[in-house]
Amino acid sequence: MGLDFTAIDFETANGFRGSPCAVGLTKVRGGRVVDEASWLMRPPVNHDHFEYHNVRVHGIKATDVAGRPRFGELFPEIGAFIGTDILAAHNAAFDLGVIRSGLEVSGLPGPAYDYVCTVMLARRCYSLVSNSLPFAAEEAGVPLVNHHDAAEDARACAGILIDIAARNNTNSIAELYLSLGLVLPHQEAFDPAHDVLSKASLTALAGAAGGNSAALVRPFLSGWPEEGDNPVPNADAEPSHPLYGQTVVFTGELSMARPEAKVRSAELGARPESRVTARTTVLVVGDGFVAADLRSGRLTGKARRVLELHDRGQPIEVLSEGEFLQMVGG
């Protein structure tokens, strides 16, 4: 068995992960890229509004997908390209969640997939202050010119996985996971006609039924953000999630209340704390921070502290709020 898989990347129209408007796919056989595909699409009905923040990130507007097939109509082609491959994605909880939620609100069943998260693997195999796609791609020696172009992002994800397998002298994903002492994650098949819907889909459907499918944005409040309590991590959370087992601290103004961010991270198995210490493994930075700011110097005091700790050898990384929201479901 060779290093065979399909890398996938979605872009979404709004804060609901079931609103895909673009997908990129890269097929790898024997550690080499052999095929690529990408599509623009309309998101599912009632979830197809384009939010300013999403458009600002990927540049796709409603007019760009007008007349295109909806996600549910296009998924047979997407699924046929994937076939029975293991899926690889950078922050796989998001991209697998796009498939699930997008099909659920379309009233369609979805197949089971084994999958690989290259964020998790980069955290294990690289030593980066940010495991965002541009930083990990640079470490892997993969060019990434147009970040948030779904086709380029899928290609970069594939390159990261190929590089990590090579660094670990492994020739298949099964061999790679065995060498790292990890269990390959799996998403079960589902049918919305019979199975309980995902939390993200239930929330989005409730919003659409109430006549307000647009995301609610908390107004900016000046002053020091309220920290709230530090909830206990959910011991039954999925170990393959990139926040599981992490000690998370928040800094800067977030689009959600900080106590809510702590609750949502704890539900996924993280331990939220209120200040950066030797235990901290993840710092989530608000105030519009993006990973590129690590190079420009536009940083909070907590973020500068993280850079100092990372330089001293502490395994700690920085997440933008956008990356965090992808991980917790929008």
GROMACS .gro file of C-alpha atoms in nm:
model
  330
    1MET     CA    1   0.000   0.000   0.000
    2GLY     CA    2   0.135   0.343  -0.097
    3LEU     CA    3   0.072   0.690   0.036
    4ASP     CA    4  -0.276   0.726  -0.115
    5PHE     CA    5  -0.541   0.984  -0.013
    6THR     CA    6  -0.750   1.279  -0.131
    7ALA     CA    7  -0.696   1.623   0.024
    8ILE     CA    8  -1.000   1.850   0.049
    9ASP     CA    9  -1.066   2.214   0.129
   10PHE     CA   10  -1.398   2.402   0.149
   11GLU     CA   11  -1.480   2.772   0.155
   12THR     CA   12  -1.813   2.873   0.305
   13ALA     CA   13  -2.054   3.158   0.238
   14ASN     CA   14  -2.127   3.237   0.602
   15GLY     CA   15  -2.059   3.132   0.960
   16PHE     CA   16  -2.256   2.806   0.925
   17ARG     CA   17  -2.024   2.528   0.817
   18GLY     CA   18  -2.302   2.378   0.603
   19SER     CA   19  -2.282   2.670   0.355
   20PRO     CA   20  -2.008   2.557   0.112
   21CYS     CA   21  -1.954   2.780  -0.190
   22ALA     CA   22  -1.628   2.627  -0.318
   23VAL     CA   23  -1.432   2.305  -0.283
   24GLY     CA   24  -1.086   2.196  -0.393
   25LEU     CA   25  -0.966   1.834  -0.415
   26THR     CA   26  -0.619   1.689  -0.470
   27LYS     CA   27  -0.574   1.315  -0.527
   28VAL     CA   28  -0.244   1.153  -0.427
   29ARG     CA   29  -0.117   0.811  -0.525
   30GLY     CA   30   0.214   0.674  -0.403
   31GLY     CA   31   0.303   1.010  -0.252
   32ARG     CA   32   0.251   1.201  -0.580
   33VAL     CA   33  -0.029   1.431  -0.693
   34VAL     CA   34  -0.210   1.258  -0.981
   35ASP     CA   35  -0.535   1.453  -1.019
   36GLU     CA   36  -0.711   1.770  -0.903
   37ALA     CA   37  -1.064   1.906  -0.918
   38SER     CA   38  -1.246   2.214  -0.794
   39TRP     CA   39  -1.597   2.355  -0.811
   40LEU     CA   40  -1.788   2.668  -0.723
   41MET     CA   41  -2.140   2.599  -0.595
   42ARG     CA   42  -2.445   2.752  -0.438
   43PRO     CA   43  -2.486   2.663  -0.071
   44PRO     CA   44  -2.801   2.477   0.037
   45VAL     CA   45  -3.137   2.657   0.026
   46ASN     CA   46  -3.199   2.891   0.322
   47HIS     CA   47  -2.826   2.886   0.406
   48ASP     CA   48  -2.696   3.064   0.097
   49HIS     CA   49  -2.649   3.420   0.221
   50PHE     CA   50  -2.295   3.555   0.182
   51GLU     CA   51  -2.156   3.731   0.487
   52TYR     CA   52  -1.912   4.018   0.456
   53HIS     CA   53  -1.641   3.853   0.666
   54ASN     CA   54  -1.643   3.533   0.458
   55VAL     CA   55  -1.636   3.723   0.128
   56ARG     CA   56  -1.346   3.932   0.258
   57VAL     CA   57  -1.150   3.610   0.326
   58HIS     CA   58  -1.207   3.414   0.003
   59GLY     CA   59  -1.341   3.675  -0.240
   60ILE     CA   60  -1.636   3.462  -0.359
   61LYS     CA   61  -1.965   3.652  -0.390
   62ALA     CA   62  -2.324   3.542  -0.447
   63THR     CA   63  -2.302   3.659  -0.809
   64ASP     CA   64  -2.004   3.426  -0.866
   65VAL     CA   65  -2.213   3.118  -0.790
   66ALA     CA   66  -2.545   3.230  -0.936
   67GLY     CA   67  -2.684   2.953  -1.155
   68ARG     CA   68  -2.434   2.697  -1.027
   69PRO     CA   69  -2.557   2.364  -0.885
   70ARG     CA   70  -2.625   2.361  -0.514
   71PHE     CA   71  -2.398   2.160  -0.287
   72GLY     CA   72  -2.646   1.871  -0.260
   73GLU     CA   73  -2.673   1.850  -0.639
   74LEU     CA   74  -2.295   1.860  -0.683
   75PHE     CA   75  -2.199   1.620  -0.404
   76PRO     CA   76  -2.234   1.304  -0.622
   77GLU     CA   77  -1.948   1.439  -0.837
   78ILE     CA   78  -1.745   1.537  -0.530
   79GLY     CA   79  -1.808   1.197  -0.373
   80ALA     CA   80  -1.716   1.017  -0.694
   81PHE     CA   81  -1.381   1.199  -0.708
   82ILE     CA   82  -1.308   1.104  -0.346
   83GLY     CA   83  -1.424   0.744  -0.389
   84THR     CA   84  -1.314   0.530  -0.095
   85ASP     CA   85  -1.002   0.738  -0.025
   86ILE     CA   86  -0.891   0.857   0.315
   87LEU     CA   87  -0.964   1.230   0.329
   88ALA     CA   88  -0.698   1.478   0.440
   89ALA     CA   89  -0.782   1.833   0.546
   90HIS     CA   90  -0.612   2.112   0.736
   91ASN     CA   91  -0.844   2.134   1.039
   92ALA     CA   92  -1.043   1.829   0.933
   93ALA     CA   93  -1.311   1.891   1.197
   94PHE     CA   94  -1.423   2.185   0.980
   95ASP     CA   95  -1.413   2.022   0.636
   96LEU     CA   96  -1.575   1.696   0.749
   97GLY     CA   97  -1.830   1.913   0.929
   98VAL     CA   98  -1.901   2.097   0.601
   99ILE     CA   99  -1.983   1.769   0.432
  100ARG     CA  100  -2.204   1.654   0.717
  101SER     CA  101  -2.393   1.978   0.777
  102GLY     CA  102  -2.422   2.062   0.407
  103LEU     CA  103  -2.581   1.725   0.336
  104GLU     CA  104  -2.796   1.730   0.650
  105VAL     CA  105  -2.965   2.061   0.565
  106SER     CA  106  -3.003   1.935   0.207
  107GLY     CA  107  -3.187   1.629   0.341
  108LEU     CA  108  -2.928   1.392   0.195
  109PRO     CA  109  -2.735   1.099   0.346
  110GLY     CA  110  -2.356   1.102   0.362
  111PRO     CA  111  -2.091   0.829   0.339
  112ALA     CA  112  -1.843   0.724   0.606
  113TYR     CA  113  -1.488   0.852   0.580
  114ASP     CA  114  -1.157   0.780   0.745
  115TYR     CA  115  -0.972   1.109   0.762
  116VAL     CA  116  -0.646   1.282   0.851
  117CYS     CA  117  -0.609   1.626   1.010
  118THR     CA  118  -0.287   1.793   0.899
  119VAL     CA  119  -0.319   2.051   1.180
  120MET     CA  120  -0.287   1.766   1.429
  121LEU     CA  121   0.002   1.611   1.237
  122ALA     CA  122   0.183   1.945   1.199
  123ARG     CA  123   0.152   1.995   1.574
  124ARG     CA  124   0.311   1.652   1.627
  125CYS     CA  125   0.583   1.671   1.363
  126TYR     CA  126   0.674   2.040   1.323
  127SER     CA  127   0.764   2.299   1.583
  128LEU     CA  128   0.575   2.608   1.468
  129VAL     CA  129   0.430   2.901   1.660
  130SER     CA  130   0.132   2.880   1.421
  131ASN     CA  131   0.010   2.562   1.256
  132SER     CA  132  -0.207   2.762   1.016
  133LEU     CA  133  -0.196   2.642   0.656
  134PRO     CA  134   0.051   2.909   0.531
  135PHE     CA  135   0.300   2.838   0.813
  136ALA     CA  136   0.272   2.458   0.779
  137ALA     CA  137   0.294   2.476   0.399
  138GLU     CA  138   0.609   2.687   0.423
  139GLU     CA  139   0.763   2.433   0.662
  140ALA     CA  140   0.674   2.153   0.418
  141GLY     CA  141   0.829   2.342   0.126
  142VAL     CA  142   0.494   2.375  -0.051
  143PRO     CA  143   0.418   2.700  -0.236
  144LEU     CA  144   0.093   2.864  -0.122
  145VAL     CA  145   0.044   3.184  -0.318
  146ASN     CA  146  -0.333   3.233  -0.293
  147HIS     CA  147  -0.446   3.121   0.051
  148HIS     CA  148  -0.824   3.058   0.069
  149ASP     CA  149  -0.841   2.950  -0.292
  150ALA     CA  150  -0.990   2.604  -0.230
  151ALA     CA  151  -0.785   2.430  -0.500
  152GLU     CA  152  -0.455   2.581  -0.379
  153ASP     CA  153  -0.536   2.506  -0.015
  154ALA     CA  154  -0.615   2.141  -0.094
  155ARG     CA  155  -0.289   2.112  -0.287
  156ALA     CA  156  -0.096   2.263   0.006
  157CYS     CA  157  -0.265   2.024   0.251
  158ALA     CA  158  -0.160   1.731   0.032
  159GLY     CA  159   0.198   1.859   0.025
  160ILE     CA  160   0.207   1.887   0.405
  161LEU     CA  161   0.092   1.527   0.448
  162ILE     CA  162   0.342   1.402   0.189
  163ASP     CA  163   0.622   1.590   0.370
  164ILE     CA  164   0.523   1.460   0.715
  165ALA     CA  165   0.512   1.102   0.586
  166ALA     CA  166   0.859   1.144   0.435
  167ARG     CA  167   1.000   1.292   0.757
  168ASN     CA  168   0.872   0.989   0.945
  169ASN     CA  169   1.005   0.742   0.683
  170THR     CA  170   0.658   0.599   0.624
  171ASN     CA  171   0.500   0.488   0.298
  172SER     CA  172   0.130   0.488   0.385
  173ILE     CA  173  -0.110   0.671   0.614
  174ALA     CA  174  -0.163   0.353   0.816
  175GLU     CA  175   0.213   0.325   0.868
  176LEU     CA  176   0.239   0.695   0.956
  177TYR     CA  177  -0.033   0.676   1.220
  178LEU     CA  178   0.117   0.359   1.364
  179SER     CA  179   0.459   0.523   1.392
  180LEU     CA  180   0.306   0.823   1.575
  181GLY     CA  181   0.095   0.608   1.807
  182LEU     CA  182  -0.227   0.759   1.672
  183VAL     CA  183  -0.562   0.610   1.572
  184LEU     CA  184  -0.698   0.712   1.232
  185PRO     CA  185  -1.015   0.921   1.289
  186HIS     CA  186  -1.343   0.809   1.133
  187GLN     CA  187  -1.669   0.985   1.050
  188GLU     CA  188  -1.965   0.747   1.038
  189ALA     CA  189  -2.216   0.739   0.756
  190PHE     CA  190  -2.534   0.929   0.835
  191ASP     CA  191  -2.886   0.983   0.707
  192PRO     CA  192  -3.078   1.291   0.827
  193ALA     CA  193  -3.403   1.103   0.773
  194HIS     CA  194  -3.313   0.868   1.060
  195ASP     CA  195  -3.010   0.997   1.252
  196VAL     CA  196  -2.981   1.285   1.499
  197LEU     CA  197  -2.856   1.596   1.323
  198SER     CA  198  -2.526   1.756   1.417
  199LYS     CA  199  -2.535   2.045   1.664
  200ALA     CA  200  -2.426   2.292   1.394
  201SER     CA  201  -2.713   2.188   1.166
  202LEU     CA  202  -2.973   2.197   1.444
  203THR     CA  203  -2.865   2.551   1.536
  204ALA     CA  204  -2.871   2.668   1.173
  205LEU     CA  205  -3.211   2.511   1.106
  206ALA     CA  206  -3.354   2.673   1.418
  207GLY     CA  207  -3.223   3.012   1.300
  208ALA     CA  208  -3.368   2.965   0.952
  209ALA     CA  209  -3.707   2.862   1.095
  210GLY     CA  210  -3.707   3.177   1.306
  211GLY     CA  211  -3.664   3.389   0.994
  212ASN     CA  212  -3.309   3.492   1.079
  213SER     CA  213  -3.059   3.277   0.895
  214ALA     CA  214  -2.789   3.543   0.918
  215ALA     CA  215  -2.532   3.500   1.192
  216LEU     CA  216  -2.583   3.703   1.508
  217VAL     CA  217  -2.287   3.931   1.572
  218ARG     CA  218  -2.223   4.052   1.925
  219PRO     CA  219  -2.175   4.430   1.928
  220PHE     CA  220  -1.830   4.554   2.024
  221LEU     CA  221  -1.804   4.643   2.391
  222SER     CA  222  -1.511   4.852   2.504
  223GLY     CA  223  -1.326   4.770   2.822
  224TRP     CA  224  -1.160   4.458   2.961
  225PRO     CA  225  -1.336   4.139   2.841
  226GLU     CA  226  -1.506   3.932   3.107
  227GLU     CA  227  -1.309   3.609   3.163
  228GLY     CA  228  -1.581   3.405   3.333
  229ASP     CA  229  -1.524   3.063   3.485
  230ASN     CA  230  -1.285   2.802   3.351
  231PRO     CA  231  -1.503   2.495   3.288
  232VAL     CA  232  -1.374   2.139   3.326
  233PRO     CA  233  -1.280   1.965   2.997
  234ASN     CA  234  -1.533   1.718   2.856
  235ALA     CA  235  -1.375   1.377   2.920
  236ASP     CA  236  -1.598   1.220   2.652
  237ALA     CA  237  -1.491   1.458   2.373
  238GLU     CA  238  -1.344   1.320   2.051
  239PRO     CA  239  -0.965   1.272   2.100
  240SER     CA  240  -0.898   1.341   1.730
  241HIS     CA  241  -1.025   1.699   1.760
  242PRO     CA  242  -0.741   1.957   1.741
  243LEU     CA  243  -0.850   2.123   2.069
  244TYR     CA  244  -0.872   1.799   2.269
  245GLY     CA  245  -0.620   1.789   2.552
  246GLN     CA  246  -0.499   2.145   2.486
  247THR     CA  247  -0.473   2.419   2.750
  248VAL     CA  248  -0.630   2.725   2.589
  249VAL     CA  249  -0.605   3.095   2.679
  250PHE     CA  250  -0.789   3.380   2.504
  251THR     CA  251  -0.670   3.734   2.440
  252GLY     CA  252  -0.814   4.036   2.263
  253GLU     CA  253  -1.174   4.115   2.165
  254LEU     CA  254  -1.360   3.814   2.025
  255SER     CA  255  -1.684   3.809   1.827
  256MET     CA  256  -1.830   3.588   2.102
  257ALA     CA  257  -1.820   3.643   2.476
  258ARG     CA  258  -1.506   3.495   2.625
  259PRO     CA  259  -1.702   3.276   2.874
  260GLU     CA  260  -1.886   3.122   2.578
  261ALA     CA  261  -1.556   3.060   2.398
  262LYS     CA  262  -1.430   2.881   2.709
  263VAL     CA  263  -1.741   2.664   2.732
  264ARG     CA  264  -1.723   2.567   2.367
  265SER     CA  265  -1.354   2.478   2.389
  266ALA     CA  266  -1.413   2.272   2.707
  267GLU     CA  267  -1.693   2.081   2.533
  268LEU     CA  268  -1.431   1.968   2.281
  269GLY     CA  269  -1.190   1.849   2.550
  270ALA     CA  270  -0.975   2.160   2.600
  271ARG     CA  271  -0.881   2.309   2.937
  272PRO     CA  272  -0.948   2.686   2.931
  273GLU     CA  273  -0.739   2.910   3.155
  274SER     CA  274  -0.720   3.286   3.207
  275ARG     CA  275  -0.351   3.362   3.167
  276VAL     CA  276  -0.050   3.231   2.979
  277THR     CA  277   0.160   2.993   3.191
  278ALA     CA  278   0.397   2.703   3.140
  279ARG     CA  279   0.086   2.485   3.094
  280THR     CA  280  -0.050   2.686   2.800
  281THR     CA  281  -0.044   2.508   2.464
  282VAL     CA  282  -0.283   2.728   2.258
  283LEU     CA  283  -0.346   3.104   2.261
  284VAL     CA  284  -0.652   3.227   2.069
  285VAL     CA  285  -0.604   3.590   1.958
  286GLY     CA  286  -0.895   3.820   1.875
  287ASP     CA  287  -0.894   4.182   1.752
  288GLY     CA  288  -0.885   4.071   1.388
  289PHE     CA  289  -0.551   3.892   1.429
  290VAL     CA  290  -0.437   3.661   1.147
  291ALA     CA  291  -0.133   3.434   1.144
  292ALA     CA  292   0.059   3.674   0.919
  293ASP     CA  293   0.060   3.923   1.208
  294LEU     CA  294   0.317   3.701   1.380
  295ARG     CA  295   0.563   3.831   1.122
  296SER     CA  296   0.441   4.191   1.118
  297GLY     CA  297   0.459   4.241   1.495
  298ARG     CA  298   0.090   4.336   1.538
  299LEU     CA  299   0.055   4.143   1.864
  300THR     CA  300  -0.105   4.164   2.207
  301GLY     CA  301   0.106   4.131   2.520
  302LYS     CA  302  -0.013   3.771   2.564
  303ALA     CA  303   0.085   3.689   2.205
  304ARG     CA  304   0.433   3.833   2.257
  305ARG     CA  305   0.460   3.619   2.570
  306VAL     CA  306   0.371   3.314   2.360
  307LEU     CA  307   0.647   3.393   2.110
  308GLU     CA  308   0.894   3.419   2.397
  309LEU     CA  309   0.783   3.086   2.543
  310HIS     CA  310   0.793   2.919   2.201
  311ASP     CA  311   1.146   3.046   2.144
  312ARG     CA  312   1.241   2.892   2.479
  313GLY     CA  313   1.113   2.552   2.364
  314GLN     CA  314   0.761   2.543   2.512
  315PRO     CA  315   0.520   2.360   2.275
  316ILE     CA  316   0.276   2.647   2.237
  317GLU     CA  317   0.095   2.786   1.933
  318VAL     CA  318  -0.121   3.081   1.832
  319LEU     CA  319  -0.466   3.054   1.670
  320SER     CA  320  -0.658   3.334   1.505
  321GLU     CA  321  -1.022   3.366   1.607
  322GLY     CA  322  -1.118   3.248   1.258
  323GLU     CA  323  -0.922   2.924   1.304
  324PHE     CA  324  -1.077   2.878   1.648
  325LEU     CA  325  -1.430   2.932   1.514
  326GLN     CA  326  -1.369   2.671   1.243
  327MET     CA  327  -1.263   2.426   1.513
  328VAL     CA  328  -1.567   2.486   1.736
  329GLY     CA  329  -1.822   2.492   1.455
  330GLY     CA  330  -1.868   2.858   1.364
   0.00000   0.00000   0.00000
